[in-house]
Each structure stands twice: as C-alpha cells, then as structure tokens.
Coordinates of C-alpha atoms and ligand atoms in Angstrom, one line a residue:
M1 CA 32.3 -3.6 6.6
T2 CA 30.0 -0.7 5.8
P3 CA 26.5 -1.8 4.5
R4 CA 25.9 -1.0 0.9
I5 CA 22.7 0.3 -0.6
F6 CA 21.4 0.3 -4.1
F7 CA 21.0 4.0 -4.4
S8 CA 19.0 6.4 -6.6
P9 CA 19.2 10.2 -6.0
A10 CA 15.5 10.6 -7.2
S11 CA 13.9 7.8 -5.1
P12 CA 12.0 9.0 -2.0
F13 CA 12.1 5.5 -0.6
V14 CA 15.9 5.5 -0.8
R15 CA 15.8 8.9 0.8
K16 CA 14.0 7.5 3.8
A17 CA 16.9 5.1 4.4
M18 CA 19.6 7.8 3.9
V19 CA 17.8 10.2 6.2
A20 CA 17.5 7.5 8.8
A21 CA 21.2 6.7 8.5
L22 CA 22.3 10.3 8.9
E23 CA 20.0 10.8 11.9
R24 CA 21.4 7.7 13.6
G25 CA 25.0 8.2 12.5
V26 CA 25.2 5.0 10.4
E27 CA 27.6 5.0 7.4
I28 CA 26.3 3.5 4.2
E29 CA 28.1 3.0 0.9
K30 CA 26.1 3.9 -2.2
L31 CA 25.9 1.4 -5.1
P32 CA 24.8 2.6 -8.5
S33 CA 21.4 1.2 -9.6
A34 CA 18.7 1.7 -12.3
A35 CA 15.4 0.6 -10.8
W36 CA 12.6 0.8 -13.3
P37 CA 9.4 -1.2 -13.4
V38 CA 9.6 -1.9 -17.1
K39 CA 13.2 -2.6 -17.7
R40 CA 14.5 -4.0 -14.4
D41 CA 18.1 -3.8 -13.2
P42 CA 19.5 -7.3 -13.0
N43 CA 22.0 -6.3 -10.4
I44 CA 19.2 -5.4 -8.0
V45 CA 17.0 -8.3 -9.0
R46 CA 19.8 -10.7 -8.0
H47 CA 19.4 -9.5 -4.4
N48 CA 15.8 -8.2 -4.3
A49 CA 13.5 -10.3 -6.5
T50 CA 11.1 -7.4 -7.2
G51 CA 14.0 -5.2 -8.4
K52 CA 13.1 -2.2 -6.2
V53 CA 15.2 0.2 -4.3
P54 CA 16.2 0.7 -1.6
C55 CA 17.9 -2.6 -1.0
L56 CA 20.7 -2.8 1.5
L57 CA 23.5 -5.4 1.4
L58 CA 25.4 -6.6 4.4
D59 CA 29.0 -7.9 4.4
D60 CA 28.1 -11.3 3.2
D61 CA 25.6 -9.9 0.6
T62 CA 22.6 -10.7 2.8
P63 CA 19.9 -8.3 1.4
I64 CA 17.6 -6.2 3.6
F65 CA 14.6 -4.5 2.1
D66 CA 12.2 -2.6 1.9
S67 CA 12.6 1.0 3.2
R68 CA 10.8 0.2 6.5
V69 CA 12.9 -2.8 7.3
I70 CA 16.1 -0.9 6.3
S71 CA 15.1 2.0 8.5
A72 CA 14.5 -0.3 11.5
F73 CA 17.9 -2.0 10.8
I74 CA 19.7 1.3 10.7
D75 CA 17.9 2.4 13.8
A76 CA 19.2 -0.7 15.6
Q77 CA 22.7 -0.1 14.4
G78 CA 22.9 3.6 15.2
D79 CA 23.7 5.4 18.4
E80 CA 23.3 9.1 17.5
G81 CA 20.2 11.0 18.4
E82 CA 17.0 9.4 19.5
T83 CA 15.6 6.1 18.3
L84 CA 13.4 6.4 15.2
Y85 CA 11.1 3.6 16.6
P86 CA 10.2 4.4 20.2
Q87 CA 9.2 1.3 22.1
D88 CA 6.8 3.0 24.5
S89 CA 3.2 3.9 24.0
R90 CA 4.1 5.8 20.7
R91 CA 5.3 2.6 19.0
F92 CA 2.3 1.7 16.9
T93 CA 1.4 5.3 16.2
V94 CA 4.9 5.8 14.7
L95 CA 4.6 2.6 12.7
T96 CA 1.2 3.6 11.4
L97 CA 2.4 7.1 10.4
E98 CA 5.3 5.5 8.5
A99 CA 2.8 3.3 6.7
L100 CA 0.6 6.2 5.9
G101 CA 3.5 8.3 4.5
D102 CA 4.6 5.3 2.4
S103 CA 1.1 4.6 1.2
I104 CA 0.7 8.2 0.0
L105 CA 4.1 7.9 -1.6
E106 CA 3.2 4.7 -3.4
A107 CA 0.1 6.4 -4.8
A108 CA 2.1 9.4 -6.0
L109 CA 4.7 7.0 -7.6
L110 CA 2.0 5.0 -9.4
H111 CA 0.5 8.3 -10.7
R112 CA 3.9 9.3 -12.0
Y113 CA 4.6 5.9 -13.6
E114 CA 1.2 6.1 -15.4
N115 CA 2.0 9.5 -16.8
V116 CA 5.7 9.0 -17.6
L117 CA 6.0 5.3 -18.5
R118 CA 2.7 4.3 -20.1
P119 CA 2.2 5.1 -23.8
E120 CA -0.1 8.0 -24.2
D121 CA -2.9 6.1 -25.9
K122 CA -3.0 3.5 -23.1
R123 CA -3.3 5.9 -20.2
W124 CA -6.3 5.7 -18.0
D125 CA -7.2 9.1 -16.5
D126 CA -9.6 7.7 -13.9
W127 CA -6.9 5.5 -12.5
A128 CA -4.4 8.3 -12.2
R129 CA -7.1 10.5 -10.6
G130 CA -7.8 7.7 -8.1
Q131 CA -4.1 7.7 -7.1
M132 CA -4.1 11.5 -6.7
E133 CA -7.3 11.2 -4.5
K134 CA -5.3 8.9 -2.2
V135 CA -2.6 11.5 -2.0
D136 CA -5.1 14.2 -1.2
S137 CA -7.0 12.4 1.5
G138 CA -3.8 11.3 3.0
L139 CA -2.5 14.9 3.2
D140 CA -5.9 15.9 4.8
D141 CA -5.5 13.2 7.5
L142 CA -1.9 14.3 8.2
E143 CA -3.0 17.9 8.5
G144 CA -5.7 16.8 10.9
R145 CA -5.8 13.9 13.3
W146 CA -2.2 12.7 12.7
F147 CA -0.5 16.1 13.0
D148 CA 0.4 16.0 16.8
A149 CA 2.0 12.5 16.5
L150 CA 3.8 13.6 13.3
S151 CA 5.3 16.7 14.9
A152 CA 6.3 15.1 18.2
G153 CA 10.0 14.4 17.5
F154 CA 11.6 13.3 14.3
H155 CA 10.9 9.6 14.2
A156 CA 10.4 7.0 11.4
G157 CA 6.9 8.3 10.7
S158 CA 8.1 11.9 10.4
I159 CA 10.9 10.7 8.1
A160 CA 8.4 8.9 5.8
V161 CA 6.1 11.9 5.6
A162 CA 9.0 14.4 5.1
C163 CA 10.3 12.2 2.2
M164 CA 6.8 12.0 0.7
L165 CA 6.3 15.7 0.8
G166 CA 9.8 16.2 -0.7
Y167 CA 8.7 13.9 -3.5
L168 CA 5.6 15.9 -4.2
D169 CA 7.7 19.0 -4.5
F170 CA 10.2 17.2 -6.7
R171 CA 7.8 15.4 -9.1
F172 CA 4.6 17.4 -8.8
A173 CA 5.9 20.9 -8.5
D174 CA 2.6 22.3 -9.8
K175 CA 0.6 20.7 -7.0
D176 CA -0.1 23.4 -4.4
W177 CA -0.5 21.0 -1.4
R178 CA 0.6 23.7 1.1
S179 CA -2.4 26.1 0.7
G180 CA -4.9 23.5 2.0
H181 CA -2.4 22.1 4.6
P182 CA -0.8 25.0 6.4
R183 CA 0.4 23.1 9.5
L184 CA 1.9 20.4 7.3
G185 CA 3.6 23.1 5.2
A186 CA 5.1 24.9 8.2
W187 CA 6.2 21.5 9.7
F188 CA 7.9 20.5 6.4
A189 CA 9.7 23.8 6.1
A190 CA 11.1 23.3 9.6
V191 CA 12.2 19.7 9.2
S192 CA 13.7 20.4 5.8
E193 CA 16.4 22.4 7.6
R194 CA 17.7 19.3 9.3
P195 CA 21.1 18.3 8.0
S196 CA 19.8 14.8 7.1
M197 CA 17.1 16.4 4.9
Q198 CA 19.5 18.9 3.3
A199 CA 22.0 16.3 2.5
T200 CA 19.5 14.1 0.7
F201 CA 17.7 16.6 -1.5
P202 CA 16.3 14.7 -4.5
A203 CA 18.0 15.0 -7.9
A204 CA 17.0 13.7 -11.3
Ligands
LIG1 N1 7.7 -0.6 -0.5 C1 9.0 -0.2 -1.1 C2 8.7 0.6 -2.3 C3 10.0 0.9 -3.1 C4 9.8 1.5 -4.4 O1 8.7 1.5 -5.0 N2 10.9 1.9 -5.0 C5 10.8 2.5 -6.4 C6 11.8 3.7 -6.6 S1 11.2 5.1 -5.7 C7 11.3 1.4 -7.3 O2 12.3 0.7 -7.1 N3 10.6 1.3 -8.5 C8 11.0 0.3 -9.5 C9 9.9 -0.7 -9.7 O3 8.7 -0.5 -9.3 O4 10.2 -1.8 -10.3 C10 9.9 0.5 0.0 O5 9.3 1.0 1.0 O6 11.1 0.4 -0.2

C-alpha cells in the first residue's frame, strides 16, 4: 500500500518530504490535516504525539516523523535519480546542511507564529528579532562557506534549503534576502525549475 502523509500545502517541512518523494519516484497519498500549535489536530496527535506535520503512515499505521526521518525513509524506498543521502565523504556535510536549512526554517516559523498567533499585546519584539537574526546569519553562512556543498547536486541538504527559501518568499514576501545573497538567489532560481519544486509550490 502507498504510504500516507498528513499533508499541508503551506508547510515547508511537508514540502521537503514531497520534493524528496518526487525526486526519488516514491508515491505518497495525501491525508488532510490541520496542524496548529494552539489548537492541535487530534488525528495527527494520535500518530505523532507533538501534533506536527509531516507525519507519514505506513500500511499498518506505523508513524514515521519528522521531515528528516521521512526524507531518509523515502530515499531508501526510491529508485529514481541519485540518492538524497550520499554515503561517501559527503555524508555528514549533507546531513549538516539539512540541519542548517531546517534550523533556519524553524526560526522563520517561530517568528511567524509570534506575529500571527500571539495576541498583539503579548508579543515580544526582541524575541521575534532574535529569530530573524538566526535566519539572517544562516543565510549568510549558506551564501559563504556552505555554498559549494549546497550546490553540488540536489541532495537532502539542498532540498531543505530550497524549501526554506521558498517559505521565506511565501510568508516573508517583503524580506529582500536575495540582494545580500546573490549566489543563493541564482541557485534558488535554478533549482526552482525542477519538476519536484514546481509541483510543490506552497499555497495558503
Ligand atoms: N522538526 C519538524 C518540524 C515540523 C513542524 O514544525 N511543522 C509545523 C508545520 S510547518 C507544524 O506542524 N506546526 C504545528 C505545531 O507546531 O504544533 C520536521 O522537520 O518535520
């Protein structure tokens, strides 16, 4: 049976899993979900105690999460294209790049939750600023010392960074991250042409 995924068209972490599946030729069935930190979706919580997406379900309802574990699972199932997790000397670089992309994404998501979810009189500007500083220093590092590893193939680290940049465009449209990061901007424009990226464009 085809694995099922608790899906959200706006979630960059779900997008990571969907891009991985398309790159590796793995079919996944989408299940509706409503992940939200305040009012949690009991259907997800039943399988993933923290209520987050993505969460993949196997035939017997065995859950697999989070996005990194799902990507590794998909990679092991798939036979199209190149592995997303090279086992040679690039292995830990790719894993670290994926962690960096995810970490920037988490900071962006926390910033958005602060501004969208928290009542206005309880918002803490310094905290939101701290999250955005993580995004900015992460982007600087990707533009600098990580760029060669990022742009060598389209692996799990590249997917995480591409989904993170897609999320910045989607939820922080006013943030001009490209002008200070020209190599990253050109790389993102190129990888955005991939069918896997085109097919998973975020939607509200
Ligand atoms: N580390 C997780 C993060 C997943 C995550 O934060 N997902 C968000 C949607 S983009 C979510 O489910 N938020 C609901 C919540 O925080 O309860 C992963 O890589 O899958």
